Amino acid sequence: MTSSDLNWDAIVIGGGHNGLVAAATLARSGRAVLLLEAGNEVGGAARTEEFAPGFRVSTVAHLLNRLHPDVVKTLELERHGLTVEHGDFMPSVALSKDGPLTLHGAYGEVLTGASPSEQSAWKDLRAQLLRYAGVLKPFLSRRPPGLGGMSLAEMTGLGQTALALKRLGKEDMRDFLRVLLMNVYDLLDEQLSDDRLKGLLAFDATLGSHLGPRSPTSLLGLYYRLSGEIGGLAGAQVQPKGGMGAVVAAIRAAADKASVSVRPASPVAKVIVEKGRAVGVVTQGGETLRAKAVISAINPATTILELVGSREVDTGFVRKVKNIRMKGDAAKLHLALDRPPQFTGVDAADHKGRLVAAPSPDHVERAFNPSKYGEFSPEPVMEITLPSLADPSLAPSGACVLSAVVQYAPYALREGWATGKPRFLKAIMAQLETYAPGIGATVRHFELLTPADIEARYRMPGGHWHHGELQADQMLMSRPVSGWSGYDTPLEGLFLAGAGSHPGGGISGAPGFNAARHIIAMRA
Amino acid sequence: MRAGHGRRHQGAGRLKASGGTIRTGAEVDQVLIRNGKAKGVVLAGGEEIYGKLVISNADVKRTFLKLVEEKELPDIFLRRVRNFKIRGSSGKVNIALDSLPEFPALPKDSPAYRADMHFTDSIERMERAYDDRKAGRWSADPFLDMMIPTTLDPTMAPPGKHFMSCFVQYAPPKIDGRDWTDADRDGFAESVIAQVAQYSPGFRDRIVHMEVRTPREIEAEVGLTEGNIFQGELTFDQLLFNRPVPGYAQYRSPVGGLYMCGSSTHPGGGVMGAPGRNAAAEILRDLAKPTLHMSPAHDVI
Ligand SMILES: Cc1cc2nc3c(=O)[nH]c(=O)nc-3n(C[C@H](O)[C@H](O)[C@H](O)COP(=O)(O)OP(=O)(O)OC[C@H]3O[C@@H](n4cnc5c(N)ncnc54)[C@H](O)[C@@H]3O)c2cc1C
Ligand SMILES: Cc1cc2nc3c(=O)[nH]c(=O)nc-3n(C[C@H](O)[C@H](O)[C@H](O)COP(=O)(O)OP(=O)(O)OC[C@H]3O[C@@H](n4cnc5c(N)ncnc54)[C@H](O)[C@@H]3O)c2cc1C
């Protein structure tokens, strides 16, 4: 009997971390699950790869700050090799010509390098941001609220949110409702005065999205970031030992343990639809595989427009799917360095942290402006890590790896990336040189991944962080499209489970986990 | 509508007819408050006027940060008023012309001569205009909302002459963080003239006189703080139950007897009278007086 003859309970398309989480969760419920991954390795944008001889790096996602605690617990990821220890929490360092400022612990439990008045303003603002993000946090692990026909569980969930709001107290709730859809720039201006701190927060709020700090609703990005937690602490961040690939290895181990059949190098070409129902897939190799349920943990637009085909679904739905905005602006830079760089004014311990080059909110805004017109930032903003300092296995002895997320690099660069890429690299290196003089001379090898490269290499359309902009109109009940936000699709038996679904991207496992629980609850 | 915004004077007439008094040239310097209750006002000249109610049409910042003493207001209210955003973004250029400008792109007798005209032919141009504003400058290539009112009402100018009204975006309340200078104002006007002239050959030669209003002039002339045309930005954080500030979205204030009725309040700015109408309804309610004689309400949240 070939596998084609087997009738799987579930076929999961895509072995990114969300696909793996969905597959493992479904398999643990006793289902026979087959996972098909196009690439030679699983992990998607969560991988550790060699980019230069002897140098390894987390090639796309490099910081772990939102792996959902329910995922960790249910899949017993700690038993399968995931380790997060308190000492692993990385500080965030705001780089500036005026000297750095450091947020220690979980998103600045302690702030150093700022004036006493700024420290106390930050204490208040931090508490407020975490409180407000906390109100939104329960949404991460639930299907988005529906507009009609809510189940009891959904009603209870919403009721809890109302309660959480009430618990804020009257004045705090009023402020919560006032600031909810504000831009981060204005909010920071109300409460802080240090440009370095404001620049860092403005950067975090807009990371991975096509927004500047002054764009309407940009504060939501910061709430999303702070609704995440790791090691039980909201806002904390770690660099997994062995890179992001190690996290995926733990999830993969959980999937193996649950007897998921994982098949790499098996791109799916088509979802088979019979009488309005998804009944299986055809691989690019031509193999037909049938299943009771098909779970797509790849991009929602790719799923509907390419694998299903617009003939199988109504045009209104197709139009909504086509309108999902997903042109990325985040590039990834990897440098193989002869030796660790020295960032001016930053002490040895903080070199192991996250170094953010975004010296003011205005700077971030100016970096954003050109991206609206298909041009890259002449003075890009970035988040830099030196992972080999904490994990020497990533580089040859004495040498160093630099991994940076750089914005803004519009996916559809007007001049084209063929000529644009070397010019963008020069702009990035010029910025790096101002913060770490001499770094350029120590570069042994580099790799710059533009959103177009990320799309091609990792099958992420638009190279987009979230598989679809995470903005107010593409969130919650509108994610991925309005009317179809609860992991269902118009096709019976076809479900979505990737970052393009609620709650969104980042290494969280939440979309995959929520989707699997929904399918289990439906007995599909 | 021939009378333009002068129609508001009809309202003034009606006010007088129902026994009200209007005094112009009477700038209020302070609201008189005793034991947390408004008792009247003090004019700039020192004259005190007493009244049971004080209703401020000035914007919320002007009212509570200039006319009322800090000690009369709760901290949280003050903080929210200070955070109220009222940054100007537009200006106005009024141009007297000795003849009707020509727009070769339009057919000779096109009705468009009587219409609202815009020159910005792409969203990108408008976006770039806003980039200048964000950087603290007026837009080098502004977007104009232009019309020639004399094509509809020739009585607004001497026979054969014309008047052009240009609403201009963007103009920040401050230039690079400092106050506007006359030179800035002239530069701002030039950006407008240059754009019109691009589409209307010979335009410059027709100009007889020009009145240029940057946010500086708008604030000085009509008392709109920072030249914001709506007495406060119309963003979600300042709309509905948040306008002007959370907790005080219903025209009342922390001071008894002191009300707000200007565009800083719900539903916002524009020549529509809704804030004033709604405020009156709330005041009558507080006085336990009927509101049946009033026009239908605009929704109050
Ligand atoms: C530059 C950049 C930096 C980032 N940095 C961080 C970070 O530091 N921390 C963080 O938490 N997040 C980060 N992110 C976001 C994060 O990487 C993504 O949100 C996350 O990886 C999405 O996971 P996923 O499993 O939903 O999708 P993916 O990781 O995209 O996985 C989808 C998988 O499906 C496979 N696939 C696609 N098509 C097919 C097909 N037809 N058949 C079979 N398989 C298919 C792909 O090969 C891939 O393996 C970053 C993103 C970018 C772009
Ligand atoms: C350049 C520009 C163009 C505009 N174009 C349009 C348009 O085309 N259409 C439209 O609908 N809207 C337009 N608007 C908006 C509209 O004019 C305003 O939103 C509206 O006039 C506000 O009305 P208001 O009664 O709330 O306040 P205001 O008109 O500002 O009236 C407040 C009054 O209070 C007085 N005042 C202030 N302080 C004191 C004090 N201390 N003592 C005594 N009196 C005081 C002021 O002198 C003023 O008369 C425009 C505004 C501007 C600036």
PDB file of C-alpha atoms in Angstrom, chain A residues 10 162 512:
ATOM      1  CA  ALA A  10      -5.584  15.490   8.491  1.00  0.00           C
ATOM      2  CA  ALA A 162     -15.236  43.245  29.609  1.00  0.00           C
ATOM      3  CA  GLY A 512      -1.527  26.794  14.562  1.00  0.00           C
TER       4      GLY A 512
END
